[in-house]
Coordinates of C-alpha atoms and ligand atoms in Angstrom, one line a residue:
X141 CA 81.0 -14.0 67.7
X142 CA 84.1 -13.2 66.0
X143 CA 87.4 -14.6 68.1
X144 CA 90.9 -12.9 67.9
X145 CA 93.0 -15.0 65.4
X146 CA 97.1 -15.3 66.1
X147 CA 97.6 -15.2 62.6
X148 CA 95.5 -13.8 60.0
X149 CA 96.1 -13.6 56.1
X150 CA 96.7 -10.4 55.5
X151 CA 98.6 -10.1 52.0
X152 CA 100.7 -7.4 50.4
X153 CA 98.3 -4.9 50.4
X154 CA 96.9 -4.7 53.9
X155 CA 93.8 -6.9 52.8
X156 CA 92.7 -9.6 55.2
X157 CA 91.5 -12.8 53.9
X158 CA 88.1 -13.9 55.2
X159 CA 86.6 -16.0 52.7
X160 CA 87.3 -19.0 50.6
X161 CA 85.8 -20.3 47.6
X162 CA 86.5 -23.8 47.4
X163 CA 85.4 -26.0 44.2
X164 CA 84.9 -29.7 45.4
X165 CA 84.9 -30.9 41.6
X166 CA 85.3 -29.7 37.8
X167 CA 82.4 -32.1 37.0
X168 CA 79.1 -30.8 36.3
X169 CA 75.5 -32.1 34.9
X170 CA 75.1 -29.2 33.0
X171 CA 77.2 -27.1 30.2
X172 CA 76.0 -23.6 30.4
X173 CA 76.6 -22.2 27.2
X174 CA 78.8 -19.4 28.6
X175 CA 80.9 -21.6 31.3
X176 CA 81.9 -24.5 29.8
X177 CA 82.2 -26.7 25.9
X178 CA 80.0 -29.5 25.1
X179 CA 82.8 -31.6 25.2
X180 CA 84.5 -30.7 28.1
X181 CA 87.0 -33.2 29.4
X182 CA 87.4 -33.3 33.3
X183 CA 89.9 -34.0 35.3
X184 CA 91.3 -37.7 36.6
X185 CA 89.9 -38.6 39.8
X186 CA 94.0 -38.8 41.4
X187 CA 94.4 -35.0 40.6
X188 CA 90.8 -34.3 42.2
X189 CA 91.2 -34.0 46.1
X190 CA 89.9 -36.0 48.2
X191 CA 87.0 -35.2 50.5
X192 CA 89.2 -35.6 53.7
X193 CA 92.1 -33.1 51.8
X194 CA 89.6 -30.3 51.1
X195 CA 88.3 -30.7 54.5
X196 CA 92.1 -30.5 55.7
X197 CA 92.1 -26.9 53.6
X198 CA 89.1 -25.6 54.8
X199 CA 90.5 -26.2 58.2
X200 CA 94.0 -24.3 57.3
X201 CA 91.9 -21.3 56.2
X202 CA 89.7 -21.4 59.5
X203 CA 92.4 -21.5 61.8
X204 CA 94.0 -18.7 59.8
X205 CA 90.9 -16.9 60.4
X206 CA 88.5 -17.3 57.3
X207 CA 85.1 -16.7 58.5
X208 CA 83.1 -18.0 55.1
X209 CA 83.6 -20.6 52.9
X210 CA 81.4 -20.9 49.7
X211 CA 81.9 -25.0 48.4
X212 CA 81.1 -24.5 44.7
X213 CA 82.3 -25.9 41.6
X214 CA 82.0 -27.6 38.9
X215 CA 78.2 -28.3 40.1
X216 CA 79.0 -29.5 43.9
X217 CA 76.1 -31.4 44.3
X218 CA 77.1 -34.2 42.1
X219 CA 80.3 -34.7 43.7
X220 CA 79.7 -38.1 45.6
X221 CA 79.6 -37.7 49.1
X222 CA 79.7 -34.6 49.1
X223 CA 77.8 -33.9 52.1
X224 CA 80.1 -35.3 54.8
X225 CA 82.5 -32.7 53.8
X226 CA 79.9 -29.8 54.1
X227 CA 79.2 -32.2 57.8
X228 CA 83.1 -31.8 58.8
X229 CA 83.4 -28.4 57.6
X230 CA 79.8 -27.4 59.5
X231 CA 81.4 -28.8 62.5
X232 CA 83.5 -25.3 62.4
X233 CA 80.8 -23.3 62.6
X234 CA 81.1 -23.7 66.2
X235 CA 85.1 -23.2 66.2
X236 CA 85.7 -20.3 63.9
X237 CA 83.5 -20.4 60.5
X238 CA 80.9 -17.8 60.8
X239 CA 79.1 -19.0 58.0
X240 CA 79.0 -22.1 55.1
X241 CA 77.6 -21.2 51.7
X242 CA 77.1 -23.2 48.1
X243 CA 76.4 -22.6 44.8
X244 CA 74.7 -24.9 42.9
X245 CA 73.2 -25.5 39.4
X246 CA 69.8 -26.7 42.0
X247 CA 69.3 -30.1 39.9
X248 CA 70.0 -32.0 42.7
X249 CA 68.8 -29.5 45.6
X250 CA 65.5 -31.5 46.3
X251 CA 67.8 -34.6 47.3
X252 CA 70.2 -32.6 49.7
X253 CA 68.0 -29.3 51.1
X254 CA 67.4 -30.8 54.4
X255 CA 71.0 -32.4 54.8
X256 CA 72.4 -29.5 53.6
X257 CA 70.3 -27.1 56.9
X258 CA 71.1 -30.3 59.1
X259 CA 75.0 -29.4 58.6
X260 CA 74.6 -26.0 59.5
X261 CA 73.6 -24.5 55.9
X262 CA 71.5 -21.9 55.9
X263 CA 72.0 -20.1 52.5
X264 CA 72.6 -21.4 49.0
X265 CA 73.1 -19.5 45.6
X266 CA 71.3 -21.1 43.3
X267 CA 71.9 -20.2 39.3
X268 CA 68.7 -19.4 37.2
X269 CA 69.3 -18.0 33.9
X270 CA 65.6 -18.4 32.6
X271 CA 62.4 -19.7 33.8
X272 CA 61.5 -20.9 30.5
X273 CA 61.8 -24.8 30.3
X274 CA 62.9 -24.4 26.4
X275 CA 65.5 -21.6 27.2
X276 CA 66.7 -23.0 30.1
X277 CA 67.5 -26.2 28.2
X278 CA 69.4 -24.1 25.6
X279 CA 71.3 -22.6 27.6
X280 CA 72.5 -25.3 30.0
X281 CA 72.1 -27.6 27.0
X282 CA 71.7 -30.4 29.2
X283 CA 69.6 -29.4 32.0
X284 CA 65.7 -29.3 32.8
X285 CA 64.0 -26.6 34.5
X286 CA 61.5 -28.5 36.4
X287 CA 63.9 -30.5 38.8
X288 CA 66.0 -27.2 39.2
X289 CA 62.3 -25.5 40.8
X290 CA 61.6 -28.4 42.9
X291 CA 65.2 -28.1 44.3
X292 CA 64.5 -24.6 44.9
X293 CA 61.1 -24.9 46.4
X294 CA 62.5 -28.2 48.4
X295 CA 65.6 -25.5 49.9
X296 CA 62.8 -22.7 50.9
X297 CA 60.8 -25.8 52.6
X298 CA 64.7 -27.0 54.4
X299 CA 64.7 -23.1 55.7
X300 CA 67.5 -22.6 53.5
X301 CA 67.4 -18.8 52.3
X302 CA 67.5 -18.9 48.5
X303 CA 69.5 -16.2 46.0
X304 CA 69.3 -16.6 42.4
X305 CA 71.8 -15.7 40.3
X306 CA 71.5 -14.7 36.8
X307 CA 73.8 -14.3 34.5
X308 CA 72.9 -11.4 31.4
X309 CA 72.9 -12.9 28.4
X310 CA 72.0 -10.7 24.8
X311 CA 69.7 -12.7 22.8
X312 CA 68.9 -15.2 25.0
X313 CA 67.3 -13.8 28.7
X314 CA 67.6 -9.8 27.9
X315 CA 63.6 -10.4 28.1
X316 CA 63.4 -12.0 31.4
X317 CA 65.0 -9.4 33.6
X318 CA 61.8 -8.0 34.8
X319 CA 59.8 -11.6 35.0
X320 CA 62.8 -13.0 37.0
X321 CA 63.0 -9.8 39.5
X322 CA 59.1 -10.7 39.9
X323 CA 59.5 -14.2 40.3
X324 CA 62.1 -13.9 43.2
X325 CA 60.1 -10.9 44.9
X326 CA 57.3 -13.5 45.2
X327 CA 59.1 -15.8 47.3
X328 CA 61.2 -13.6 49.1
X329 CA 64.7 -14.5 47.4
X330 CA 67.3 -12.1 46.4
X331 CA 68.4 -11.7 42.7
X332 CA 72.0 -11.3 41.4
X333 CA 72.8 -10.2 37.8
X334 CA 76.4 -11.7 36.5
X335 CA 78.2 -9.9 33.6
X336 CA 79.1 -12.6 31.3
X337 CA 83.4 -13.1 31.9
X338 CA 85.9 -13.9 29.6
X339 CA 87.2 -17.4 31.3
X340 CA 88.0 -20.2 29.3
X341 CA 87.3 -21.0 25.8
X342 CA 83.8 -21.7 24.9
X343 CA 82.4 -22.2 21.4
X344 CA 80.2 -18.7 21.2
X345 CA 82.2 -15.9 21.0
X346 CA 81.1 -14.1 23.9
X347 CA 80.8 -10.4 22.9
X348 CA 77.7 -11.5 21.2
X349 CA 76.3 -12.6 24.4
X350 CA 78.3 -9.6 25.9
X351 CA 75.0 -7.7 27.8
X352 CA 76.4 -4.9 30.1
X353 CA 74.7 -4.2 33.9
X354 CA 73.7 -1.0 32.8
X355 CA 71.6 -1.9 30.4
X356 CA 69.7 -4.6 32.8
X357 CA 69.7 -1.8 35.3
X358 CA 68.0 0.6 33.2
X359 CA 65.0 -2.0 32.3
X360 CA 64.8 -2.3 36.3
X361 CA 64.9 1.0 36.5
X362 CA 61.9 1.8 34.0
X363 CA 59.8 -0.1 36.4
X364 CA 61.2 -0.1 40.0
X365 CA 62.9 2.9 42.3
X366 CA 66.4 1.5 42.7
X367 CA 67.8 2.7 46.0
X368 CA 71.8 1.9 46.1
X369 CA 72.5 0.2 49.1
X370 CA 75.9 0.6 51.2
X371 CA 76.6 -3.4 51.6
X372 CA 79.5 -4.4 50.5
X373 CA 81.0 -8.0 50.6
X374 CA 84.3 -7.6 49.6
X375 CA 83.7 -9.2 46.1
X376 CA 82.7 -7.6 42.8
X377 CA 78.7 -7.8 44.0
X378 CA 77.4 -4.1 44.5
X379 CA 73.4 -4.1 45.9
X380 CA 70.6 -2.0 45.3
X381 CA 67.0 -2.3 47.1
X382 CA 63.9 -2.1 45.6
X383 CA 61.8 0.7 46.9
X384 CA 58.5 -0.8 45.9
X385 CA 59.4 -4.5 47.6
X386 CA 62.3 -4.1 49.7
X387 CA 63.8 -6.8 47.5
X388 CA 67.4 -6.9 47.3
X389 CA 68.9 -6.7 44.2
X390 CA 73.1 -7.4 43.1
X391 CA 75.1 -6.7 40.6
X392 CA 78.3 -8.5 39.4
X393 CA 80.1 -6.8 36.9
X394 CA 83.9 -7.4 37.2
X395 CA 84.2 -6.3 33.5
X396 CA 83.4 -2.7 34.5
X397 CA 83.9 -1.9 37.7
X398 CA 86.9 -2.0 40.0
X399 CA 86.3 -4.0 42.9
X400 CA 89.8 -5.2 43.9
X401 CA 90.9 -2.6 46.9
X402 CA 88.5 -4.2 48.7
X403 CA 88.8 -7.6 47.9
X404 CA 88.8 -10.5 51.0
X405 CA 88.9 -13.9 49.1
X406 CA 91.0 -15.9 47.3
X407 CA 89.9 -19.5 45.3
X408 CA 91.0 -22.8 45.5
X409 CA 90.0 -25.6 43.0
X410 CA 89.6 -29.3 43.4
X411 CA 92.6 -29.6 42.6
X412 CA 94.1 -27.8 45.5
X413 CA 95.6 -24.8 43.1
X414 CA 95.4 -22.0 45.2
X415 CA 94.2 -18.7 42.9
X416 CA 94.4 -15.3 44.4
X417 CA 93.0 -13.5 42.2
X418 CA 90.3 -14.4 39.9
X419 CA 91.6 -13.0 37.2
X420 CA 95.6 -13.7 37.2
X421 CA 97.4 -16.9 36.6
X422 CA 99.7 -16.8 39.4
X423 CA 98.8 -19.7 41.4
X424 CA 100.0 -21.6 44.6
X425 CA 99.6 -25.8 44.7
X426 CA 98.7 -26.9 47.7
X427 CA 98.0 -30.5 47.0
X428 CA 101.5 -31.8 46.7
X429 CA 102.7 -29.8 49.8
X430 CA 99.6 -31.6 51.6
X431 CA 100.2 -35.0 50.3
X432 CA 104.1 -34.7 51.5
X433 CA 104.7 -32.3 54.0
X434 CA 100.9 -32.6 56.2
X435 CA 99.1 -29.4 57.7
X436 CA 102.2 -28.0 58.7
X437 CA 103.4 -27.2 55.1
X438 CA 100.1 -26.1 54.3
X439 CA 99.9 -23.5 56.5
X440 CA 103.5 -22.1 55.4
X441 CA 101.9 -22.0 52.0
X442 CA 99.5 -20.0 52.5
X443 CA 101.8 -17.5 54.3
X444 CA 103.4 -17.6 50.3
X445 CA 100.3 -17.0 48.8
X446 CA 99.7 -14.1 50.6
X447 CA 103.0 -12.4 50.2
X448 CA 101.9 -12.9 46.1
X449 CA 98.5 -11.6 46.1
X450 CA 98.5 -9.5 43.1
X451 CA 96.8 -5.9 43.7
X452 CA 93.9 -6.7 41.0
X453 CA 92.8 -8.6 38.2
X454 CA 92.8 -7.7 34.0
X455 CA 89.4 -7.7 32.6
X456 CA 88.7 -6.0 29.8
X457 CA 86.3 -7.9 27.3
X458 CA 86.9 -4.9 24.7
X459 CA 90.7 -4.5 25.1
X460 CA 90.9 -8.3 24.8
X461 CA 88.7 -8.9 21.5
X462 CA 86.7 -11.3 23.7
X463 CA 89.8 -13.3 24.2
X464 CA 89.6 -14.9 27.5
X465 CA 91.5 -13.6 30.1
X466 CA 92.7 -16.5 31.7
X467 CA 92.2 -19.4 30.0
X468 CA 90.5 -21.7 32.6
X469 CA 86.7 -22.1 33.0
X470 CA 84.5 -20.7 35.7
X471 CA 84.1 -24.2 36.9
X472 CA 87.4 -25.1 37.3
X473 CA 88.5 -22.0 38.9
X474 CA 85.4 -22.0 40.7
X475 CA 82.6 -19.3 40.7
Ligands
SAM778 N1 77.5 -25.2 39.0 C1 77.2 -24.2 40.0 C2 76.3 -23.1 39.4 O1 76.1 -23.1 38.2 O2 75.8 -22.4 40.3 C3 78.4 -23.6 40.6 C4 79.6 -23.3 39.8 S1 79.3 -22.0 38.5 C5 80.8 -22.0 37.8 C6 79.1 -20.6 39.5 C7 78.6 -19.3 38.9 O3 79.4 -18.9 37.8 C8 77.2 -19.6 38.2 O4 76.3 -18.6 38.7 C9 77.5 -19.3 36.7 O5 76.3 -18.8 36.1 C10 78.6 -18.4 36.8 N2 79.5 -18.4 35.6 C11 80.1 -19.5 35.0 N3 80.8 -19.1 33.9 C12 80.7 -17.8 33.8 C13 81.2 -16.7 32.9 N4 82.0 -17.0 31.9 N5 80.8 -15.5 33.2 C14 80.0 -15.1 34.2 N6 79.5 -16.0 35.1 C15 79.8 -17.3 34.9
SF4_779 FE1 77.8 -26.3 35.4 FE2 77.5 -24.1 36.8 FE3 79.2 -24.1 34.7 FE4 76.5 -24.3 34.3 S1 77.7 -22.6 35.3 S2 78.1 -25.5 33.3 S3 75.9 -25.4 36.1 S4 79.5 -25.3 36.5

C-alpha cells in the first residue's frame, strides 16, 4: 500500500521520482563486447561507497518517496557482501519500498538466489545475449554460459521471477531472436530486447553492431501475433504480448523512440554521482556531501538535483557517427 509522502521529488517538469537505479560497483566478471574494453580499469576502492553509504542513499530516496530500487552495476553480485545491503534495503519494504529489483550478468545467481528471495527479492533481470556456449563466450569475452543457466534455473527454484534481457546485436545474435523468445516462453520468463547505446568508448565501432528494434520485431512478427500492450514503466521499455503464449515481450530502444515525458528515475553510481538523466552529463555528487555534512545534506541534494533534471536525453547514433553520447560506460553509470 502506497503511503502519502511529505515530500516527494518532483523536478522541473512536474515528473515525480519513484525509482532509483543504484550501481553497488563498476567491477564486473564479464566484458560484454558492447559495455565495456578488455582492459578496463576500475575504480579505487576509497572512491567506491561503502555498503553502509549506499544503504544511507537508498534510504534518502525512500523517505523521499521512491517506491523501487533496481541495485545493478558493474555486475552486483561480485561486489563482496553485497547481500547485507540488499538485507538493509529489504528491511524498507515494510516502511516505504514497494519493490527491490537487480540486474545481474547471473554468473553468480546459483550462490545468492535463495538469499536474494530471503531479503525480500522477488524479481531479477538477468542479461542473456545468446544461448550458445561459443557465442556467449564471444560476446562477454570472459564468461561461460553454463554457470549463467544454473543461476537462472537456481532463481526460478528461489521463486524469484526471471526476465531476460537481450541486447540486439548485428552479426552476432540477429539469429537467435526467435530461439530466445522460445526459450523464455518455456519457462515462463519475460524477454526484453535492448538497442545497443552509444555509452562509453568500446573497441568495436558500434554502428556495425547497430541492429534496430524494428527489425527484431519484424522477425517476431513473421512468427507470432504481437498485441501492443498499454504498460508503461516510466523508462524507455515499451511491451507487447504474445497472442499465441501470452508471453510478454519489451522493447528498449532509447535510440529511437522518445520516452523522456514520462520518465520517473534518475541513477546513481557507486560512486555516489547522482545522474538524472541517462543520457546528459549534468551530474550531482553526493558522496562528499554524505561523508561531511550526514543525511541531512543529503536530502538537500537531492532537492538540487531535482530542480536540474534536464527535460530529456541526446541520442542519436546517426547524428553522432557512433560517437558515444556520453562518454561513461553502462556499468559505471549503471544500466
Ligand atoms: N552486469 C549486469 C548485467 O549485465 O545485467 C548489470 C549491469 S549491465 C550494465 C545492465 C544492462 O545494460 C545489461 O542488460 C547490458 O546488456 C546492458 N548494456 C550495457 N552496455 C550497453 C550498451 N552500450 N547498450 C545497450 N545496453 C547495454
Ligand atoms: Fe559486465 Fe553487465 Fe557490462 Fe556485461 S553488460 S560487461 S555483464 S556490466
Amino acid at each position: 500500500m502506497t503511503t502519502p509522502v511529505e515530500r516527494p521529488l518532483i523536478d522541473g517538469f512536474g515528473r515525480r521520482i519513484s525509482y532509483v537505479r543504484l550501481s553497488v560497483t563498476d567491477r564486473c566478471d564479464f566484458r560484454c563486447s558492447y559495455c565495456m574494453p578488455l582492459d578496463q580499469s576500475f575504480l579505487p576502492k576509497r572512491d567506491v561507497l561503502t555498503l553502509e553509504e549506499l544503504a544511507t542513499i537508498a534510504d534518502a530516496f525512500i523517505d523521499r518517496g521512491v517506491r523501487r530500487i533496481r541495485l545493478t552495476g558493474g555486475e552486483p553480485l561480485v561486489r563482496r557482501d553485497v547481500i547485507d545491503l540488499v538485507r538493509a534495503i529489504g528491511r524498507r519494504l515494510a516502511d516505504g519500498l514497494e519493490e527491490l529489483t537487480l540486474t545481474t550478468n547471473g554468473s553468480q545467481l546459483a550462490r545468492f538466489a535463495d538469499a536474494l528471495f530471503a531479503a525480500g527479492v522477488r524479481r531479477v533481470n538477468v542479461s542473456l545475449d545468446s544461448l550458445d556456449p561459443d557465442r556467449f563466450a564471444r560476446i562477454t569475452r570472459r564468461g561461460r554460459l553454463a554457470p549463467v543457466l544454473e543461476g537462472i534455473a537456481a532463481a526460478q527454484r528461489a521463486g524469484l521471477r526471471v526476465k531476460i534481457n537481450m541486447v540486439a546485436l548485428k552479426g552476432l545474435n540477429a539469429d537467435e531472436i526467435l530461439p530466445m523468445a522460445a526459450w523464455c516462453a518455456e519457462r515462463g520468463f519475460d524477454l526484453t530486447f535492448i538497442e545497443t547505446m552509444p555509452l562509453g568508448l568500446v573497441e568495436e565501432d558500434r554502428t556495425d553492431r547497430y541492429l534496430p528494434l524494428t527489425e527484431v520485431r519484424r522477425v517476431l512478427e513473421s512468427r507470432f501475433t504481437l498485441v501492443p500492450s498499454p504498460e508503461r514503466t516510466g523508462g524507455p521499455a515499451r511491451y507487447v504480448r504474445v497472442a499465441e503464449t501470452g508471453q510478454k515481450l519489451g522493447f528498449i530502444t532509447p535510440l529511437t523512440h522518445n520516452f523522456c515525458e514520462s520518465c520517473n528515475r534518475v541513477r546513481v553510481t557507486a560512486t555516489g554521482t547522482l545522474f538524472m538523466c541517462l543520457g546528459q552529463e549534468d551530474r550531482v555528487e553526493l558522496r562528499d556531501l554524505l561523508r561531511t555534512g550526514g543525511p541531512a545534506a543529503l536530502d538537500a541534494a537531492l532537492d538540487r538535483a531535482m530542480a536540474r533534471k534536464p527535460r530529456g536525453h541526446d541520442f542519436v547514433i546517426e547524428r553522432r557517427n557512433a560517437a558515444p553520447a556520453v562518454a561513461r560506460t553502462m556499468s559505471v553509470t549503471g544500466g
